[in-house]
Coordinates of C-alpha atoms in Angstrom, one line a residue:
M1 CA -10.8 110.5 -65.0
N2 CA -8.9 110.5 -68.2
H3 CA -6.9 107.3 -69.1
D4 CA -5.5 108.5 -72.4
N5 CA -1.8 108.4 -73.0
C6 CA -1.1 106.1 -70.1
N7 CA 2.3 104.4 -70.0
H8 CA 2.7 100.9 -68.7
D9 CA 3.4 101.9 -65.2
C10 CA -0.1 103.2 -64.6
A11 CA -1.8 99.8 -64.4
Q12 CA -2.3 100.1 -60.7
C13 CA -4.0 97.4 -58.7
A14 CA -2.8 95.1 -55.9
C15 CA -0.6 93.4 -58.6
H16 CA 1.2 96.6 -59.4
N17 CA 1.4 98.9 -56.4
P18 CA 2.8 102.3 -57.2
L19 CA 3.7 103.1 -53.6
W20 CA 6.1 100.1 -53.4
N21 CA 8.4 101.6 -56.1
S22 CA 9.5 104.3 -53.7
Y23 CA 10.6 101.6 -51.2
E24 CA 12.5 99.4 -53.6
T25 CA 15.9 100.6 -52.4
Q26 CA 18.9 99.3 -50.5
E27 CA 18.2 101.8 -47.8
S28 CA 14.7 100.4 -47.3
L29 CA 16.1 96.9 -47.0
S30 CA 18.7 98.0 -44.4
N31 CA 16.0 99.7 -42.4
F32 CA 13.8 96.6 -42.6
T33 CA 16.7 94.4 -41.5
Q34 CA 17.1 96.3 -38.3
S35 CA 13.3 96.3 -37.7
I36 CA 12.9 92.6 -38.1
K37 CA 15.8 91.9 -35.7
E38 CA 14.2 94.1 -33.1
Y39 CA 10.8 92.5 -33.7
A40 CA 12.3 89.0 -33.4
K41 CA 13.8 90.0 -30.0
Q42 CA 10.3 91.0 -28.8
L43 CA 8.9 87.7 -30.0
G44 CA 11.3 85.6 -28.0
T45 CA 12.1 82.0 -28.8
S46 CA 8.7 80.4 -28.7
E47 CA 8.4 78.3 -31.9
S48 CA 4.9 76.9 -31.6
L49 CA 2.1 76.0 -29.3
L50 CA 2.6 72.3 -29.7
P51 CA 5.6 70.4 -31.2
A52 CA 5.5 68.2 -34.2
G53 CA 5.0 64.5 -33.2
F54 CA 2.5 61.7 -33.4
V55 CA -1.1 62.5 -33.4
M56 CA -4.2 60.7 -34.8
Y57 CA -7.8 62.0 -35.4
S58 CA -11.0 60.1 -35.8
G59 CA -14.7 61.0 -35.4
G60 CA -16.2 64.2 -36.7
V61 CA -15.7 64.7 -40.4
I62 CA -12.4 64.1 -42.1
R63 CA -12.0 65.0 -45.7
P64 CA -8.4 64.6 -46.9
M65 CA -9.2 65.7 -50.5
I66 CA -7.1 63.0 -52.0
N67 CA -7.1 63.4 -55.8
G68 CA -9.5 66.2 -55.2
S69 CA -12.3 64.0 -53.9
T70 CA -14.4 65.3 -50.9
D71 CA -15.0 61.7 -49.7
Q72 CA -14.7 61.2 -46.0
V73 CA -12.3 58.8 -44.1
E74 CA -12.6 57.4 -40.6
A75 CA -9.2 58.4 -39.3
I76 CA -5.9 60.1 -40.2
G77 CA -2.5 60.0 -38.5
F78 CA 0.4 62.4 -38.6
A79 CA 4.0 61.7 -37.7
N80 CA 7.0 64.1 -37.7
G81 CA 5.3 66.8 -39.8
K82 CA 3.8 64.5 -42.5
V83 CA 0.7 62.4 -43.1
F84 CA 1.5 58.8 -42.0
A85 CA -1.7 56.9 -42.3
V86 CA -5.2 57.7 -43.7
G87 CA -8.2 55.5 -44.1
N88 CA -10.4 53.3 -41.8
L89 CA -10.1 53.6 -38.1
S90 CA -8.6 50.1 -37.3
D91 CA -5.8 50.4 -39.9
V92 CA -4.8 53.9 -39.0
S93 CA -4.9 53.1 -35.3
A94 CA -2.7 50.0 -35.8
Q95 CA -0.1 51.9 -37.9
M96 CA 0.1 54.7 -35.4
R97 CA 0.4 52.3 -32.4
A98 CA 3.2 50.6 -34.3
L99 CA 5.0 53.9 -34.4
G100 CA 4.8 54.2 -30.7
M101 CA 2.0 56.7 -30.5
Q102 CA 0.6 57.1 -26.9
P103 CA -3.2 56.6 -26.4
N104 CA -3.7 60.2 -25.3
N105 CA -2.5 61.4 -28.7
H106 CA -5.6 59.9 -30.3
L107 CA -8.0 62.8 -30.6
I108 CA -11.7 62.3 -31.3
L109 CA -13.4 65.1 -33.1
E110 CA -16.9 66.2 -32.0
E111 CA -19.8 65.5 -34.3
N112 CA -19.6 68.5 -36.7
Q113 CA -15.9 69.3 -36.3
T114 CA -14.2 68.9 -39.7
L115 CA -10.6 68.2 -40.6
L116 CA -9.4 69.5 -44.0
P117 CA -6.1 70.1 -45.8
G118 CA -4.8 73.6 -45.1
L119 CA -6.5 76.2 -47.2
I120 CA -4.5 78.1 -49.8
E121 CA -4.5 81.7 -51.0
P122 CA -3.2 81.4 -54.6
H123 CA -3.0 85.2 -55.3
V124 CA -2.1 87.8 -52.6
H125 CA 0.2 90.8 -52.1
I126 CA 1.8 90.5 -48.7
V127 CA 4.5 93.3 -48.3
P128 CA 2.6 96.0 -50.2
T129 CA -0.5 95.3 -48.1
A130 CA 1.6 95.5 -44.9
L131 CA 3.2 98.7 -46.0
T132 CA 0.0 100.8 -45.5
M133 CA -1.5 99.0 -42.6
G134 CA -0.4 101.8 -40.4
W135 CA -2.5 104.3 -42.4
I136 CA -6.1 105.0 -41.6
D137 CA -8.2 102.0 -42.9
L138 CA -10.8 103.6 -45.1
G139 CA -11.9 100.4 -46.7
A140 CA -15.4 99.0 -46.9
F141 CA -14.8 95.8 -44.9
T142 CA -15.4 94.8 -41.3
G143 CA -13.6 91.5 -41.2
Q144 CA -14.9 89.6 -44.2
H145 CA -18.2 91.4 -44.4
L146 CA -19.1 94.7 -46.0
N147 CA -19.6 97.6 -43.7
P148 CA -23.3 98.5 -44.1
D149 CA -22.6 102.1 -43.2
Y150 CA -19.8 102.6 -45.8
S151 CA -20.3 105.8 -47.7
L152 CA -18.6 109.0 -48.7
D153 CA -19.7 110.6 -45.5
Y154 CA -18.3 107.7 -43.5
V155 CA -14.9 108.1 -45.1
L156 CA -14.8 111.9 -44.7
N157 CA -15.8 111.5 -41.0
Q158 CA -13.0 109.0 -40.4
V159 CA -10.5 111.4 -41.9
K160 CA -12.0 114.4 -40.0
Q161 CA -11.6 112.7 -36.6
F162 CA -8.1 111.5 -37.2
A163 CA -5.3 113.4 -35.3
P164 CA -1.8 113.3 -36.7
E165 CA 0.8 112.0 -34.2
K166 CA 3.0 115.1 -34.5
P167 CA 3.1 118.5 -36.3
G168 CA 4.0 118.2 -39.9
D169 CA 2.7 114.7 -40.3
W170 CA 0.3 114.0 -43.2
I171 CA -3.0 112.2 -42.8
L172 CA -2.5 109.0 -44.8
G173 CA -5.4 106.7 -45.6
T174 CA -5.9 103.7 -47.7
G175 CA -8.7 101.5 -49.2
V176 CA -11.0 104.2 -50.3
D177 CA -13.6 102.5 -52.6
P178 CA -16.2 104.6 -54.4
A179 CA -17.6 101.4 -56.0
L180 CA -18.8 100.3 -52.6
M181 CA -20.4 103.6 -51.6
P182 CA -24.0 104.5 -52.4
F183 CA -24.2 105.7 -56.0
E184 CA -24.7 109.3 -57.0
H185 CA -27.9 110.3 -58.9
E186 CA -29.5 106.9 -58.1
G187 CA -33.2 107.2 -58.4
E188 CA -33.2 111.0 -59.0
C189 CA -34.8 110.8 -62.4
K190 CA -35.0 108.4 -65.3
D191 CA -32.5 110.5 -67.3
S192 CA -29.9 110.5 -64.5
A193 CA -27.8 107.4 -64.7
P194 CA -26.3 106.3 -61.4
Q195 CA -22.6 107.0 -61.0
L196 CA -19.8 106.1 -58.6
A197 CA -19.3 108.5 -55.7
D198 CA -16.9 111.4 -56.4
I199 CA -14.3 112.5 -53.8
T200 CA -12.9 116.0 -54.6
V201 CA -10.2 118.3 -53.4
V202 CA -12.9 120.7 -52.3
A203 CA -14.6 118.1 -50.1
L204 CA -11.3 117.2 -48.4
D205 CA -10.4 120.9 -47.9
K206 CA -13.6 121.3 -45.8
L207 CA -12.5 118.7 -43.3
R208 CA -9.7 120.6 -41.6
D209 CA -8.6 124.2 -41.1
D210 CA -5.1 123.5 -39.8
N211 CA -3.4 123.1 -43.2
T212 CA -2.6 119.4 -42.6
P213 CA -2.0 117.5 -45.9
I214 CA -4.4 114.7 -46.6
F215 CA -3.5 111.8 -49.0
L216 CA -5.9 108.9 -49.4
M217 CA -5.2 106.0 -51.7
S218 CA -8.1 104.3 -53.5
A219 CA -8.6 100.6 -53.1
S220 CA -7.8 100.1 -56.8
L221 CA -4.6 102.0 -56.4
H222 CA -5.4 103.9 -59.5
T223 CA -6.4 107.2 -57.8
A224 CA -5.2 109.2 -54.8
Y225 CA -7.5 111.8 -53.2
V226 CA -5.7 114.9 -51.8
N227 CA -6.5 118.3 -50.3
T228 CA -5.0 121.6 -51.3
A229 CA -2.4 121.4 -48.5
A230 CA -1.1 118.2 -49.9
L231 CA -1.1 119.6 -53.4
E232 CA 1.1 122.4 -52.3
K233 CA 3.6 119.9 -50.8
I234 CA 3.6 117.8 -53.9
K235 CA 3.9 120.7 -56.3
P236 CA 7.7 121.2 -55.9
F237 CA 8.3 117.6 -57.2
F238 CA 7.0 118.6 -60.6
P239 CA 9.0 120.7 -63.2
A240 CA 8.7 124.4 -62.4
D241 CA 6.9 125.3 -65.6
E242 CA 4.2 122.7 -64.8
Q243 CA 3.5 123.5 -61.1
I244 CA 0.8 126.1 -61.5
D245 CA -1.1 124.0 -64.1
F246 CA -0.6 120.9 -61.9
V247 CA -2.5 122.4 -58.9
K248 CA -5.1 123.9 -61.2
N249 CA -5.7 120.7 -63.1
I250 CA -5.9 118.4 -60.0
T251 CA -8.3 120.8 -58.3
E252 CA -10.6 120.6 -61.3
Q253 CA -10.0 116.9 -61.8
G254 CA -10.7 116.2 -58.2
A255 CA -7.9 113.7 -57.5
L256 CA -4.5 112.5 -58.6
Q257 CA -4.7 110.0 -61.5
E258 CA -2.1 107.6 -62.9
L259 CA 1.4 106.9 -61.7
S260 CA 2.7 110.1 -63.3
Q261 CA 0.7 112.2 -60.8
I262 CA 0.6 109.8 -57.8
F263 CA 4.3 108.8 -57.6
P264 CA 5.6 112.4 -56.9
A265 CA 3.3 112.5 -53.9
F266 CA 5.2 109.6 -52.2
S267 CA 8.4 111.7 -52.4
A268 CA 6.5 114.6 -50.7
I269 CA 5.3 112.5 -47.7
P270 CA 7.5 113.2 -44.7
K271 CA 10.5 110.9 -44.5
S272 CA 9.7 110.1 -40.8
Q273 CA 6.3 108.6 -41.8
N274 CA 7.9 106.5 -44.6
L275 CA 10.5 105.2 -42.1
S276 CA 7.7 104.4 -39.6
A277 CA 6.1 102.2 -42.2
L278 CA 9.4 100.2 -42.5
E279 CA 9.8 100.0 -38.8
N280 CA 6.3 98.5 -38.4
L281 CA 6.5 96.3 -41.5
P282 CA 7.5 93.1 -39.6
R283 CA 4.5 93.5 -37.2
Y284 CA 2.1 94.0 -40.0
I285 CA 3.4 91.1 -42.0
A286 CA 3.0 89.0 -38.9
E287 CA -0.6 90.3 -38.6
I288 CA -1.3 89.3 -42.2
F289 CA -0.1 85.8 -41.5
S290 CA -1.8 85.5 -38.2
T291 CA -5.1 86.6 -39.7
A292 CA -4.7 84.1 -42.5
N293 CA -4.0 81.3 -39.9
K294 CA -7.2 82.2 -38.1
R295 CA -9.0 81.8 -41.4
G296 CA -7.5 78.4 -42.0
V297 CA -4.8 79.4 -44.4
T298 CA -1.5 77.5 -44.4
M299 CA 0.0 78.8 -47.7
M300 CA 0.0 82.2 -49.5
Y301 CA 1.2 82.8 -53.0
E302 CA 2.6 86.3 -53.7
A303 CA 1.4 87.1 -57.2
G304 CA 3.8 89.8 -58.2
M305 CA 7.0 89.7 -56.2
K306 CA 9.7 92.4 -56.7
P307 CA 13.3 91.8 -55.6
M308 CA 13.2 93.8 -52.4
M309 CA 9.9 92.3 -51.3
C310 CA 11.5 88.9 -51.7
E311 CA 14.5 89.8 -49.6
M312 CA 12.3 91.2 -46.9
L313 CA 10.1 88.1 -46.7
K314 CA 13.2 85.9 -46.6
L315 CA 14.5 88.0 -43.7
Y316 CA 11.2 87.7 -42.0
R317 CA 11.2 84.0 -42.4
K318 CA 14.8 83.8 -41.0
F319 CA 13.9 85.5 -37.8
T320 CA 10.3 84.4 -37.0
P321 CA 8.4 81.1 -36.6
H322 CA 7.3 79.5 -39.9
N323 CA 3.5 79.8 -39.6
M324 CA 2.9 80.3 -43.3
R325 CA 4.3 78.7 -46.4
V326 CA 5.1 81.5 -49.0
G327 CA 5.5 81.0 -52.7
Y328 CA 5.6 83.6 -55.4
A329 CA 5.6 84.7 -59.0
K330 CA 8.3 87.2 -59.9
L331 CA 6.9 90.4 -61.5
C332 CA 8.3 91.1 -64.9
E333 CA 7.7 94.7 -66.2
S334 CA 9.8 94.7 -69.4
V335 CA 11.5 92.5 -72.0
A336 CA 14.7 93.1 -70.2
D337 CA 13.2 91.7 -67.0
A338 CA 12.1 88.6 -68.9
E339 CA 15.6 88.2 -70.5
A340 CA 17.3 88.5 -67.1
L341 CA 15.4 85.5 -65.7
T342 CA 17.3 82.3 -65.1
D343 CA 15.9 79.1 -66.4
F344 CA 13.1 77.4 -64.4
T345 CA 14.3 75.2 -61.6
P346 CA 11.8 72.6 -60.4
I347 CA 10.3 73.0 -56.9
T348 CA 11.4 70.5 -54.3
E349 CA 10.0 69.7 -50.9
Q350 CA 12.8 71.7 -49.3
S351 CA 11.6 74.7 -51.4
L352 CA 8.4 74.8 -49.3
A353 CA 10.5 75.5 -46.2
E354 CA 11.7 78.7 -47.8
V355 CA 10.3 81.6 -49.7
F356 CA 10.1 79.9 -53.1
Q357 CA 9.5 81.1 -56.7
A358 CA 7.1 79.0 -58.8
G359 CA 6.2 81.4 -61.6
V360 CA 6.5 84.7 -63.4
K361 CA 3.9 87.5 -63.3
L362 CA 2.8 89.9 -66.0
V363 CA 0.2 92.7 -65.5
S364 CA -1.6 93.5 -68.8
D365 CA -4.3 95.9 -67.6
G366 CA -5.8 97.6 -64.5
S367 CA -8.8 97.1 -62.1
N368 CA -12.4 96.8 -63.2
Q369 CA -13.8 98.5 -60.1
G370 CA -11.1 101.1 -60.6
L371 CA -12.4 101.5 -64.2
T372 CA -9.0 100.6 -65.7
G373 CA -9.6 96.9 -66.8
Y374 CA -9.1 96.8 -70.6
Q375 CA -12.5 96.4 -72.3
S376 CA -13.7 95.9 -75.9
E377 CA -16.6 98.3 -75.1
Q378 CA -16.5 101.4 -73.0
Y379 CA -17.6 101.4 -69.4
S380 CA -21.2 102.2 -68.7
C381 CA -20.4 105.0 -66.3
N382 CA -18.4 108.2 -66.3
P383 CA -16.0 109.1 -67.8
V384 CA -17.2 108.7 -71.3
N385 CA -15.0 107.0 -73.9
N386 CA -13.2 105.0 -71.3
Y387 CA -12.1 101.5 -72.3
G388 CA -9.5 101.1 -69.5
I389 CA -5.8 100.8 -70.0
F390 CA -3.5 98.3 -71.6
N391 CA 0.2 98.1 -70.7
Y392 CA 1.8 96.4 -73.7
S393 CA 2.5 96.7 -77.3
Y394 CA 1.0 93.9 -79.3
D395 CA 1.2 94.0 -83.1
A396 CA -1.9 91.9 -83.8
T397 CA -4.1 94.6 -82.2
E398 CA -4.2 98.4 -82.3
Q399 CA -1.8 98.3 -79.4
T400 CA 1.4 99.1 -81.3
D401 CA 2.9 101.8 -79.1
N402 CA 6.6 101.3 -79.3
S403 CA 7.1 103.0 -75.9
K404 CA 5.4 100.0 -74.3
P405 CA 7.0 96.6 -73.7
N406 CA 6.5 94.0 -76.4
Y407 CA 3.9 91.6 -75.0
Q408 CA 4.6 88.7 -77.3
K409 CA 8.4 88.9 -76.9
M410 CA 8.0 88.9 -73.1
V411 CA 5.8 85.8 -73.1
N412 CA 7.9 84.0 -75.6
T413 CA 11.1 84.6 -73.6
I414 CA 9.5 83.5 -70.3
I415 CA 8.1 80.3 -71.8
N416 CA 11.3 79.5 -73.5
K417 CA 13.0 79.7 -70.1
G418 CA 10.5 77.1 -68.8
W419 CA 8.6 79.3 -66.4
P420 CA 4.9 79.1 -65.6
I421 CA 3.2 82.4 -66.2
L422 CA 0.5 84.3 -64.4
I423 CA -1.1 87.0 -66.6
H424 CA -3.2 89.6 -64.9
A425 CA -6.1 90.3 -67.2
N426 CA -9.4 91.8 -65.9
G427 CA -11.2 93.3 -68.9
N428 CA -12.5 91.1 -71.7
H429 CA -10.2 92.6 -74.3
A430 CA -7.2 92.1 -72.0
I431 CA -8.2 88.4 -71.6
D432 CA -8.6 87.9 -75.4
I433 CA -5.1 89.4 -76.0
A434 CA -3.6 87.2 -73.2
L435 CA -5.0 84.2 -75.0
D436 CA -3.5 85.4 -78.3
V437 CA 0.0 85.7 -76.9
Y438 CA -0.3 82.4 -75.0
E439 CA -1.4 80.6 -78.1
N440 CA 1.4 82.1 -80.2
A441 CA 4.1 81.3 -77.7
L442 CA 2.9 77.8 -77.0
A443 CA 2.9 77.0 -80.8
G444 CA 0.4 74.1 -80.5
E445 CA 1.5 72.8 -77.1
S446 CA -0.9 72.8 -74.3
G447 CA -0.3 75.3 -71.5
I448 CA -1.7 72.8 -69.0
Y449 CA 1.6 71.2 -68.5
K450 CA 3.2 74.4 -67.1
R451 CA -0.1 75.4 -65.5
H452 CA -0.1 78.8 -67.1
R453 CA -2.8 81.0 -65.6
I454 CA -4.9 84.1 -66.2
E455 CA -5.4 86.1 -63.0
H456 CA -8.8 87.6 -62.1
C457 CA -10.1 86.6 -65.6
S458 CA -13.1 88.8 -64.8
L459 CA -15.2 89.3 -68.0
L460 CA -15.2 86.1 -70.0
S461 CA -17.2 85.4 -73.1
D462 CA -18.4 81.9 -74.2
Y463 CA -15.9 82.0 -77.0
S464 CA -13.0 83.0 -74.8
A465 CA -13.9 80.4 -72.2
K466 CA -13.7 77.6 -74.8
R467 CA -10.6 79.0 -76.2
M468 CA -8.9 79.2 -72.8
Q469 CA -9.6 75.5 -72.2
E470 CA -8.4 74.5 -75.7
I471 CA -5.1 76.3 -75.2
G472 CA -4.7 74.8 -71.7
I473 CA -4.9 78.0 -69.6
S474 CA -6.5 77.9 -66.1
P475 CA -8.2 80.8 -64.4
S476 CA -7.9 82.1 -60.9
F477 CA -11.0 84.2 -60.0
L478 CA -11.1 87.2 -57.7
I479 CA -14.5 86.0 -56.6
G480 CA -15.1 89.1 -54.5
H481 CA -15.9 90.8 -57.9
V482 CA -19.2 89.0 -57.6
G483 CA -19.9 89.1 -53.9
Y484 CA -18.5 92.5 -52.9
W485 CA -18.6 94.5 -56.2
G486 CA -21.3 92.6 -58.2
Y487 CA -24.0 95.2 -57.5
A488 CA -21.8 98.1 -58.6
F489 CA -20.9 96.2 -61.7
E490 CA -24.5 95.4 -62.5
K491 CA -26.0 98.8 -61.7
V492 CA -23.3 101.2 -62.8
I493 CA -20.0 99.9 -64.2
F494 CA -20.9 97.2 -66.7
K495 CA -24.7 96.7 -66.5
S496 CA -25.7 93.8 -68.8
K497 CA -22.1 92.7 -69.3
S498 CA -21.9 91.9 -65.6
H499 CA -23.3 88.4 -66.2
M500 CA -19.8 87.6 -67.7
L501 CA -18.2 88.0 -64.3
D502 CA -16.2 85.2 -62.7
R503 CA -17.6 82.3 -64.8
C504 CA -16.6 79.5 -62.4
K505 CA -19.3 77.0 -63.5
T506 CA -18.6 77.6 -67.2
M507 CA -15.0 76.8 -66.8
L508 CA -15.7 73.8 -64.7
D509 CA -18.2 72.5 -67.2
L510 CA -15.3 72.8 -69.8
N511 CA -13.2 70.5 -67.5
S512 CA -11.0 73.4 -66.4
R513 CA -9.4 73.6 -63.0
I514 CA -10.1 76.8 -61.3
T515 CA -9.0 78.6 -58.1
L516 CA -10.4 81.5 -56.0
H517 CA -8.3 84.3 -54.6
S518 CA -8.6 87.5 -52.5
D519 CA -5.9 89.6 -54.2
L520 CA -5.1 90.9 -50.7
S521 CA -5.4 93.9 -50.1
V522 CA -8.2 94.3 -52.7
S523 CA -10.4 92.0 -50.6
P524 CA -9.9 90.3 -47.2
T525 CA -8.1 87.0 -47.0
G526 CA -10.4 84.1 -46.4
P527 CA -10.8 81.0 -48.5
L528 CA -14.1 79.9 -46.8
R529 CA -15.5 83.3 -47.7
M530 CA -14.4 82.9 -51.3
M531 CA -16.0 79.4 -51.3
E532 CA -19.2 80.9 -50.0
Q533 CA -19.2 83.6 -52.7
A534 CA -18.6 81.1 -55.5
V535 CA -21.4 78.9 -54.2
T536 CA -24.1 81.6 -53.6
R537 CA -23.0 84.5 -56.0
I538 CA -25.0 86.8 -53.7
M539 CA -24.3 90.5 -54.4
E540 CA -23.8 91.6 -50.8
K541 CA -24.3 95.3 -51.5
S542 CA -27.8 94.6 -52.9
S543 CA -30.4 95.4 -50.3
K544 CA -32.3 92.2 -51.2
H545 CA -29.1 90.2 -51.7
H546 CA -29.8 89.3 -55.3
V547 CA -27.8 86.7 -57.1
L548 CA -25.6 87.6 -60.0
N549 CA -26.0 85.1 -62.8
E550 CA -27.2 82.1 -60.8
S551 CA -26.2 79.8 -63.7
E552 CA -22.6 80.3 -62.7
C553 CA -23.0 79.1 -59.1
I554 CA -20.9 76.1 -58.3
T555 CA -21.3 73.3 -55.8
R556 CA -19.7 73.3 -52.4
E557 CA -17.6 70.3 -53.4
Q558 CA -16.3 72.2 -56.4
A559 CA -15.5 75.3 -54.4
L560 CA -13.7 73.3 -51.6
K561 CA -11.5 71.7 -54.3
A562 CA -10.7 75.1 -55.7
I563 CA -9.4 76.4 -52.3
T564 CA -7.4 73.2 -51.5
Y565 CA -6.4 70.6 -54.1
D566 CA -6.6 72.8 -57.2
A567 CA -5.0 75.8 -55.5
A568 CA -2.0 73.6 -54.7
W569 CA -1.9 72.4 -58.3
Q570 CA -2.0 75.9 -59.8
C571 CA 0.9 76.9 -57.4
H572 CA 2.9 73.8 -58.4
V573 CA 3.0 72.4 -54.8
D574 CA 0.3 69.6 -55.1
E575 CA 3.0 67.0 -54.6
W576 CA 3.3 68.1 -51.0
V577 CA 0.2 70.1 -49.9
G578 CA -3.5 70.7 -50.9
S579 CA -4.5 67.2 -49.9
L580 CA -3.7 64.8 -47.0
A581 CA -2.5 61.6 -48.8
K582 CA 0.2 59.5 -47.1
N583 CA 3.6 61.2 -47.0
K584 CA 2.3 64.7 -47.8
L585 CA 3.0 67.6 -45.4
A586 CA 0.9 67.9 -42.3
D587 CA -0.7 71.2 -43.2
Y588 CA -4.3 70.9 -42.1
V589 CA -7.1 72.8 -40.4
I590 CA -9.9 71.8 -38.0
L591 CA -13.2 73.7 -38.4
A592 CA -16.2 73.9 -36.0
E593 CA -18.5 72.8 -38.8
D594 CA -18.4 71.1 -42.2
P595 CA -18.7 73.7 -45.0
L596 CA -20.2 71.0 -47.2
T597 CA -23.2 70.3 -44.9
I598 CA -23.7 73.5 -42.9
S599 CA -27.4 74.3 -43.4
D600 CA -27.0 77.9 -44.7
A601 CA -24.3 78.4 -47.4
R602 CA -24.4 82.1 -46.6
K603 CA -22.7 81.3 -43.3
I604 CA -19.7 79.3 -44.6
R605 CA -17.3 82.3 -44.2
D606 CA -18.2 82.5 -40.5
I607 CA -17.4 78.9 -39.6
P608 CA -14.9 79.1 -36.7
V609 CA -11.4 77.7 -37.5
L610 CA -10.5 75.8 -34.3
Q611 CA -6.9 75.0 -35.2
T612 CA -4.4 75.5 -38.0
W613 CA -1.4 73.3 -38.4
V614 CA 1.6 73.9 -40.6
G615 CA 4.2 71.1 -41.0
G616 CA 2.7 69.3 -38.0
K617 CA 3.0 72.4 -35.8
L618 CA 0.1 74.2 -34.3
R619 CA 0.0 77.7 -35.6
Y620 CA -3.4 78.9 -34.5
Q621 CA -5.8 77.7 -31.8
Y622 CA -9.3 78.8 -31.1
Q623 CA -10.1 76.3 -28.4
L624 CA -8.5 73.2 -26.9
F625 CA -10.1 69.8 -27.4
S626 CA -11.3 68.2 -24.2

């Protein structure tokens, strides 16, 4: 895997999906428009299971998270899609009766049932995730848990058993993750350092003898695994004088690397399969939202929206029930993109009824588990001399490549237009440079007022953590780096540096406000799972479930605040959601147990969500109350 001479388009991760570029066309939008209309006809006119109206809850555990506090109240009442009363039972009851609430609308929660504000996913990728949901799922997850049988053999067997729908179709797979497979050379001898699993052209060629092309995207989106049949189909999309060397080099290399090699493959995939993805897109978007509702989510924030994605989500919202609030940060890839932005417009309550923009997104480097996060020291595994990739030109460092966008000019332009910024920075070097450009652009002002963020913020030194807080930048942590990939980071990818991963406690001790996110499709959606991983920091791939840097474990109360109150704050919607104070929107969930008191913190992710309400309308129901 050679990352030399990358251009800025090769920083592939869920924030920068190379496949999506081939769909960013007017033709794709037209096809989606037809698909969503057909899907809406199939849905019918049912808007919700129960209408908005007057309802009151008491009993059980009610934590409205007002001002971020986890304190309980005795009762809460909702009216016409908003919180009407909250506090002690007698006062709330009197206020709700005065409104005309009928006695049968007073619901009494059972002993452990817990009412909370709706949970928030502050960093996901909705449309790009939906786009490949029709491909073979070759990821390592079963629900929100790691598949214990996940291995190279497992992936190859899944591909081998798959039968294309019709002659000429490719076998398309997604989610392949060598970092979650058993390591190669582990335990063979003291001189053989463990390495990530290697999937080669030769290995895929052995799976089939019918000349069916195989194309498998890695979970990091940095690599695509292909067989010789696929290479032969992709070859014509390269210049004639490069075609022979292309096949030879990929065969030796083992897989497609970087956008320059991966993007032509999308043009080679049969058009009928690409059209099928668009036809099924509404159904898969609905599945994403439905799964999120089942896990207590009432709002998702798309962290890297491109224009056609936005149009598609607006169309989806126009024709389907509003079971999910959707905000976004617009992806900027160049100085020209930054200059084309309009000035920031404040968010209103009405905005939350639409697909609304609340920020701007920049992607500075790649994926740590994909070995492309930008580091100050080389990765501890193969290939040698790999420091990851960096997408911008920045004069204060060695990154002065004039073929890349000017980082500082982009940030200056966006801040001058008043927009909050989300900067994707995984590697420790990428984080330090992000802090440089923020500090220069802010010119002494604190970034806290615009709630500027660093996304993932994976490897954080003590110095950088303090500096982040001083500048007023808040982190959003992809906490699955610890729970799901922590063992691979500790044993293979970073080794001793892995203790710097996702330093939630350090940032909280510095009085920072933090959030936790899934980066869907990188890890499964589920704020309760993220809460659990931040509290326990158990490396789930470790056979003994060791803890990664126990000093960074946070309390359940801190984690709950991160997935409700502070998530709303980071997304600029805390005036309306994230807590259940009077006059806020009736976005709430009812859980079977209280995540703050359940006896085993390792079971927080598995607490059943009984109901999810958005704007006072029931959007998911596990069981009816008696």
